[in-house]
Amino acid sequence: VTSSTAGLLLIFIIEIFSSSAGNRSTMTWHLMGHHSYLHLIFTEHSFSSDLEYFRIINERYGYSSTLYQYVDLPNGKVYIKYTIGWAILYTPFYLVADLWASMGGHLRDGFSRPYQIMALLGAFFYFCLSVMLIRKVLLLYFSDRIAMIVLFVLCLGTNFFFVNFVQIGLTNNLMIPLVAFFILRTHAFHNNSTIWNGVLLGLTVGLMALTRTPSVVIA
């Protein structure tokens, strides 16, 4: 990467990130539902749980006015109404947070402060990845100067910052790097139709389906 685009954008977003994150809660509303998979899988070793657990979590942190994220089952268990793609993509950050919580004396309930902070860092990572991948797509067809202008318009002239750092639970945020990667792999597949490129395309479409299902129409 020789362009100044990525560097300037990262400096700008680091400033926004550090000044806006503060002590605000991040696991609110939809994100509480998406994130619940990680605790269930790595702690409960199940995809369902008693609603009482999440009721306690919500009373402890006040993340949601109602527990609409979960659907009651006849056996008394609940399942999460969201797809699992968000949880898959944030797994590395959850595991770091879990280690942090266990070593730092925090509650290992999947929702305490270390998990909140790592979710924010995950959003920062996927924002940076989005910028890098979109730039690569643009450079397939345009000059570096035009790519820089388009990225600045995207980042400063739309709600790109807001949804990435205020509404980090939106799956829309994760679709941006996935779609950009899909475009890059499609371009690579047409240039070199190998099994590996085909597998990468298939995996990307599958992850799209698990993250925001209607987006698979791009295939």
mmCIF file of C-alpha atoms in Angstrom:
data_model
loop_
_atom_site.group_PDB
_atom_site.id
_atom_site.type_symbol
_atom_site.label_atom_id
_atom_site.label_comp_id
_atom_site.label_asym_id
_atom_site.label_seq_id
_atom_site.Cartn_x
_atom_site.Cartn_y
_atom_site.Cartn_z
ATOM 1 C CA VAL A 1 0.000 0.000 0.000
ATOM 2 C CA THR A 2 1.663 3.232 -1.172
ATOM 3 C CA SER A 3 -1.333 5.549 -1.036
ATOM 4 C CA SER A 4 -1.819 8.034 1.775
ATOM 5 C CA THR A 5 -5.529 7.236 1.764
ATOM 6 C CA ALA A 6 -5.492 4.380 4.241
ATOM 7 C CA GLY A 7 -3.152 6.185 6.635
ATOM 8 C CA LEU A 8 -5.177 9.379 6.713
ATOM 9 C CA LEU A 9 -8.435 7.537 7.220
ATOM 10 C CA LEU A 10 -7.022 5.403 9.998
ATOM 11 C CA ILE A 11 -5.619 8.420 11.841
ATOM 12 C CA PHE A 12 -8.980 10.117 11.582
ATOM 13 C CA ILE A 13 -10.984 7.133 12.772
ATOM 14 C CA ILE A 14 -8.596 6.396 15.639
ATOM 15 C CA GLU A 15 -9.278 9.905 16.910
ATOM 16 C CA ILE A 16 -13.044 9.411 16.623
ATOM 17 C CA PHE A 17 -12.804 5.974 18.208
ATOM 18 C CA SER A 18 -10.761 7.115 21.190
ATOM 19 C CA SER A 19 -12.895 10.186 21.848
ATOM 20 C CA SER A 20 -16.322 8.605 21.419
ATOM 21 C CA ALA A 21 -15.977 5.134 22.953
ATOM 22 C CA GLY A 22 -15.719 6.362 26.527
ATOM 23 C CA ASN A 23 -17.598 4.225 29.002
ATOM 24 C CA ARG A 24 -20.768 3.729 26.993
ATOM 25 C CA SER A 25 -22.297 0.288 26.795
ATOM 26 C CA THR A 26 -21.965 -1.543 23.510
ATOM 27 C CA MET A 27 -23.911 -4.781 23.978
ATOM 28 C CA THR A 28 -27.299 -3.131 23.596
ATOM 29 C CA TRP A 29 -30.359 -4.197 21.624
ATOM 30 C CA HIS A 30 -29.552 -6.303 18.526
ATOM 31 C CA LEU A 31 -25.921 -6.726 19.550
ATOM 32 C CA MET A 32 -26.985 -8.447 22.757
ATOM 33 C CA GLY A 33 -28.690 -11.094 20.614
ATOM 34 C CA HIS A 34 -25.847 -11.508 18.121
ATOM 35 C CA HIS A 35 -23.272 -11.704 20.893
ATOM 36 C CA SER A 36 -25.233 -14.273 22.926
ATOM 37 C CA TYR A 37 -24.135 -17.065 20.576
ATOM 38 C CA LEU A 38 -20.544 -16.714 21.719
ATOM 39 C CA HIS A 39 -21.283 -17.209 25.404
ATOM 40 C CA LEU A 40 -23.607 -20.139 24.684
ATOM 41 C CA ILE A 41 -21.109 -21.903 22.410
ATOM 42 C CA PHE A 42 -17.928 -21.381 24.420
ATOM 43 C CA THR A 43 -19.385 -21.572 27.947
ATOM 44 C CA GLU A 44 -22.685 -23.450 27.765
ATOM 45 C CA HIS A 45 -21.664 -25.590 24.746
ATOM 46 C CA SER A 46 -25.176 -25.233 23.399
ATOM 47 C CA PHE A 47 -27.245 -23.081 21.051
ATOM 48 C CA SER A 48 -30.097 -22.657 23.537
ATOM 49 C CA SER A 49 -30.376 -21.526 27.120
ATOM 50 C CA ASP A 50 -32.864 -20.668 29.810
ATOM 51 C CA LEU A 51 -34.260 -17.159 29.406
ATOM 52 C CA GLU A 52 -33.506 -16.538 33.062
ATOM 53 C CA TYR A 53 -29.784 -16.277 32.303
ATOM 54 C CA PHE A 54 -30.316 -13.442 29.844
ATOM 55 C CA ARG A 55 -32.823 -11.817 32.194
ATOM 56 C CA ILE A 56 -30.101 -11.703 34.857
ATOM 57 C CA ILE A 57 -27.602 -10.312 32.351
ATOM 58 C CA ASN A 58 -30.051 -7.622 31.317
ATOM 59 C CA GLU A 59 -30.775 -6.682 34.912
ATOM 60 C CA ARG A 60 -27.044 -6.485 35.567
ATOM 61 C CA TYR A 61 -26.168 -4.260 32.603
ATOM 62 C CA GLY A 62 -29.453 -2.823 31.328
ATOM 63 C CA TYR A 63 -28.738 -3.576 27.678
ATOM 64 C CA SER A 64 -32.315 -3.888 26.420
ATOM 65 C CA SER A 65 -35.785 -2.766 27.534
ATOM 66 C CA THR A 66 -37.208 -6.186 26.574
ATOM 67 C CA LEU A 67 -35.662 -9.537 25.723
ATOM 68 C CA TYR A 68 -37.051 -9.542 22.194
ATOM 69 C CA GLN A 69 -33.792 -11.102 20.979
ATOM 70 C CA TYR A 70 -34.876 -14.555 22.170
ATOM 71 C CA VAL A 71 -37.746 -16.875 21.268
ATOM 72 C CA ASP A 72 -39.316 -19.162 23.875
ATOM 73 C CA LEU A 73 -39.401 -22.903 23.180
ATOM 74 C CA PRO A 74 -41.967 -25.387 24.576
ATOM 75 C CA ASN A 75 -39.274 -27.054 26.704
ATOM 76 C CA GLY A 76 -38.562 -23.828 28.581
ATOM 77 C CA LYS A 77 -35.405 -23.028 26.636
ATOM 78 C CA VAL A 78 -34.944 -20.118 24.231
ATOM 79 C CA TYR A 79 -33.162 -19.714 20.951
ATOM 80 C CA ILE A 80 -31.669 -16.565 19.434
ATOM 81 C CA LYS A 81 -33.701 -15.142 16.573
ATOM 82 C CA TYR A 82 -30.641 -13.831 14.701
ATOM 83 C CA THR A 83 -28.316 -15.663 12.336
ATOM 84 C CA ILE A 84 -24.857 -16.600 13.597
ATOM 85 C CA GLY A 85 -22.637 -14.739 11.112
ATOM 86 C CA TRP A 86 -21.877 -11.801 13.411
ATOM 87 C CA ALA A 87 -20.764 -14.182 16.153
ATOM 88 C CA ILE A 88 -18.510 -16.112 13.759
ATOM 89 C CA LEU A 89 -16.720 -12.973 12.608
ATOM 90 C CA TYR A 90 -16.294 -11.665 16.159
ATOM 91 C CA THR A 91 -15.101 -14.960 17.666
ATOM 92 C CA PRO A 92 -11.395 -13.927 17.873
ATOM 93 C CA PHE A 93 -12.317 -10.781 19.784
ATOM 94 C CA TYR A 94 -14.581 -12.722 22.145
ATOM 95 C CA LEU A 95 -11.821 -15.209 22.943
ATOM 96 C CA VAL A 96 -9.402 -12.393 23.762
ATOM 97 C CA ALA A 97 -12.060 -10.787 25.958
ATOM 98 C CA ASP A 98 -12.696 -14.100 27.714
ATOM 99 C CA LEU A 99 -8.996 -14.487 28.483
ATOM 100 C CA TRP A 100 -8.867 -10.886 29.657
ATOM 101 C CA ALA A 101 -11.879 -11.416 31.927
ATOM 102 C CA SER A 102 -10.450 -14.586 33.466
ATOM 103 C CA MET A 103 -7.047 -13.006 34.123
ATOM 104 C CA GLY A 104 -8.347 -9.598 35.157
ATOM 105 C CA GLY A 105 -10.945 -10.607 37.678
ATOM 106 C CA HIS A 106 -13.948 -9.575 35.584
ATOM 107 C CA LEU A 107 -17.166 -11.557 35.312
ATOM 108 C CA ARG A 108 -16.903 -14.222 32.615
ATOM 109 C CA ASP A 109 -20.530 -13.839 31.651
ATOM 110 C CA GLY A 110 -19.870 -12.833 28.056
ATOM 111 C CA PHE A 111 -21.125 -9.276 28.582
ATOM 112 C CA SER A 112 -18.856 -7.549 31.108
ATOM 113 C CA ARG A 113 -16.445 -4.712 30.312
ATOM 114 C CA PRO A 114 -13.721 -6.744 28.519
ATOM 115 C CA TYR A 115 -16.319 -8.123 26.092
ATOM 116 C CA GLN A 116 -17.669 -4.635 25.460
ATOM 117 C CA ILE A 117 -14.246 -3.194 24.718
ATOM 118 C CA MET A 118 -13.252 -6.080 22.434
ATOM 119 C CA ALA A 119 -16.524 -5.685 20.520
ATOM 120 C CA LEU A 120 -15.566 -2.052 19.894
ATOM 121 C CA LEU A 121 -12.092 -3.108 18.789
ATOM 122 C CA GLY A 122 -13.710 -5.667 16.501
ATOM 123 C CA ALA A 123 -15.785 -2.912 14.928
ATOM 124 C CA PHE A 124 -12.613 -0.859 14.468
ATOM 125 C CA PHE A 125 -10.885 -3.835 12.820
ATOM 126 C CA TYR A 126 -13.722 -4.453 10.375
ATOM 127 C CA PHE A 127 -13.936 -0.756 9.574
ATOM 128 C CA CYS A 128 -10.229 -0.738 8.647
ATOM 129 C CA LEU A 129 -10.703 -3.947 6.665
ATOM 130 C CA SER A 130 -13.639 -2.387 4.813
ATOM 131 C CA VAL A 131 -11.561 0.638 3.810
ATOM 132 C CA MET A 132 -8.668 -1.532 2.621
ATOM 133 C CA LEU A 133 -10.869 -3.892 0.598
ATOM 134 C CA ILE A 134 -12.937 -1.101 -0.974
ATOM 135 C CA ARG A 135 -9.700 0.604 -1.988
ATOM 136 C CA LYS A 136 -8.508 -2.606 -3.637
ATOM 137 C CA VAL A 137 -11.774 -2.854 -5.572
ATOM 138 C CA LEU A 138 -11.524 0.762 -6.720
ATOM 139 C CA LEU A 139 -7.912 0.339 -7.841
ATOM 140 C CA LEU A 140 -9.019 -2.419 -10.214
ATOM 141 C CA TYR A 141 -10.725 0.223 -12.331
ATOM 142 C CA PHE A 142 -9.627 3.693 -11.229
ATOM 143 C CA SER A 143 -6.520 5.655 -10.326
ATOM 144 C CA ASP A 144 -5.255 5.989 -6.798
ATOM 145 C CA ARG A 145 -6.407 9.627 -6.669
ATOM 146 C CA ILE A 146 -9.971 8.725 -7.593
ATOM 147 C CA ALA A 147 -9.912 5.877 -5.056
ATOM 148 C CA MET A 148 -8.845 8.358 -2.372
ATOM 149 C CA ILE A 149 -11.671 10.776 -3.250
ATOM 150 C CA VAL A 150 -14.285 8.026 -3.253
ATOM 151 C CA LEU A 151 -13.127 6.718 0.127
ATOM 152 C CA PHE A 152 -13.231 10.159 1.695
ATOM 153 C CA VAL A 153 -16.717 10.778 0.310
ATOM 154 C CA LEU A 154 -17.837 7.377 1.608
ATOM 155 C CA CYS A 155 -16.357 7.854 5.052
ATOM 156 C CA LEU A 156 -17.090 11.533 5.602
ATOM 157 C CA GLY A 157 -20.204 12.045 3.492
ATOM 158 C CA THR A 158 -22.339 9.079 4.607
ATOM 159 C CA ASN A 159 -23.307 7.398 7.882
ATOM 160 C CA PHE A 160 -20.372 4.978 7.523
ATOM 161 C CA PHE A 161 -18.721 6.152 10.767
ATOM 162 C CA PHE A 162 -21.956 6.202 12.716
ATOM 163 C CA VAL A 163 -23.053 2.655 11.938
ATOM 164 C CA ASN A 164 -19.559 1.285 12.543
ATOM 165 C CA PHE A 165 -18.934 2.912 15.914
ATOM 166 C CA VAL A 166 -22.338 3.743 17.367
ATOM 167 C CA GLN A 167 -24.504 0.929 16.001
ATOM 168 C CA ILE A 168 -21.853 -1.771 15.921
ATOM 169 C CA GLY A 169 -24.425 -4.539 16.256
ATOM 170 C CA LEU A 170 -25.779 -3.939 12.771
ATOM 171 C CA THR A 171 -24.919 -6.734 10.362
ATOM 172 C CA ASN A 172 -24.824 -4.092 7.604
ATOM 173 C CA ASN A 173 -21.378 -3.133 8.864
ATOM 174 C CA LEU A 174 -20.008 -6.610 8.259
ATOM 175 C CA MET A 175 -21.566 -6.850 4.815
ATOM 176 C CA ILE A 176 -19.310 -4.073 3.539
ATOM 177 C CA PRO A 177 -16.022 -6.007 3.831
ATOM 178 C CA LEU A 178 -17.771 -9.236 2.776
ATOM 179 C CA VAL A 179 -19.179 -7.690 -0.399
ATOM 180 C CA ALA A 180 -15.872 -5.998 -1.206
ATOM 181 C CA PHE A 181 -14.039 -9.310 -0.735
ATOM 182 C CA PHE A 182 -16.654 -11.059 -2.877
ATOM 183 C CA ILE A 183 -16.058 -8.562 -5.705
ATOM 184 C CA LEU A 184 -12.299 -9.071 -5.460
ATOM 185 C CA ARG A 185 -12.641 -12.865 -5.524
ATOM 186 C CA THR A 186 -15.066 -12.677 -8.466
ATOM 187 C CA HIS A 187 -12.515 -10.630 -10.379
ATOM 188 C CA ALA A 188 -9.801 -13.131 -9.454
ATOM 189 C CA PHE A 189 -12.012 -16.079 -10.476
ATOM 190 C CA HIS A 190 -12.649 -14.645 -13.951
ATOM 191 C CA ASN A 191 -8.917 -14.129 -14.385
ATOM 192 C CA ASN A 192 -7.972 -17.520 -12.990
ATOM 193 C CA SER A 193 -10.809 -20.046 -12.580
ATOM 194 C CA THR A 194 -9.146 -22.285 -10.015
ATOM 195 C CA ILE A 195 -10.828 -24.512 -7.443
ATOM 196 C CA TRP A 196 -9.344 -22.368 -4.676
ATOM 197 C CA ASN A 197 -10.897 -19.190 -6.060
ATOM 198 C CA GLY A 198 -14.216 -21.011 -6.414
ATOM 199 C CA VAL A 199 -14.039 -22.264 -2.827
ATOM 200 C CA LEU A 200 -13.320 -18.750 -1.565
ATOM 201 C CA LEU A 201 -16.334 -17.439 -3.465
ATOM 202 C CA GLY A 202 -18.543 -20.163 -1.999
ATOM 203 C CA LEU A 203 -17.320 -19.568 1.548
ATOM 204 C CA THR A 204 -17.908 -15.838 1.175
ATOM 205 C CA VAL A 205 -21.472 -16.338 -0.049
ATOM 206 C CA GLY A 206 -22.103 -18.763 2.815
ATOM 207 C CA LEU A 207 -20.809 -16.279 5.364
ATOM 208 C CA MET A 208 -22.986 -13.590 3.791
ATOM 209 C CA ALA A 209 -26.015 -15.858 4.201
ATOM 210 C CA LEU A 210 -25.183 -16.392 7.870
ATOM 211 C CA THR A 211 -24.583 -12.682 8.460
ATOM 212 C CA ARG A 212 -27.350 -10.922 6.497
ATOM 213 C CA THR A 213 -29.269 -13.464 4.447
ATOM 214 C CA PRO A 214 -30.902 -11.162 1.811
ATOM 215 C CA SER A 215 -27.423 -10.057 0.716
ATOM 216 C CA VAL A 216 -26.790 -13.406 -1.001
ATOM 217 C CA VAL A 217 -28.682 -11.958 -3.971
ATOM 218 C CA ILE A 218 -25.280 -10.559 -5.020
ATOM 219 C CA ALA A 219 -24.320 -14.096 -6.055
#
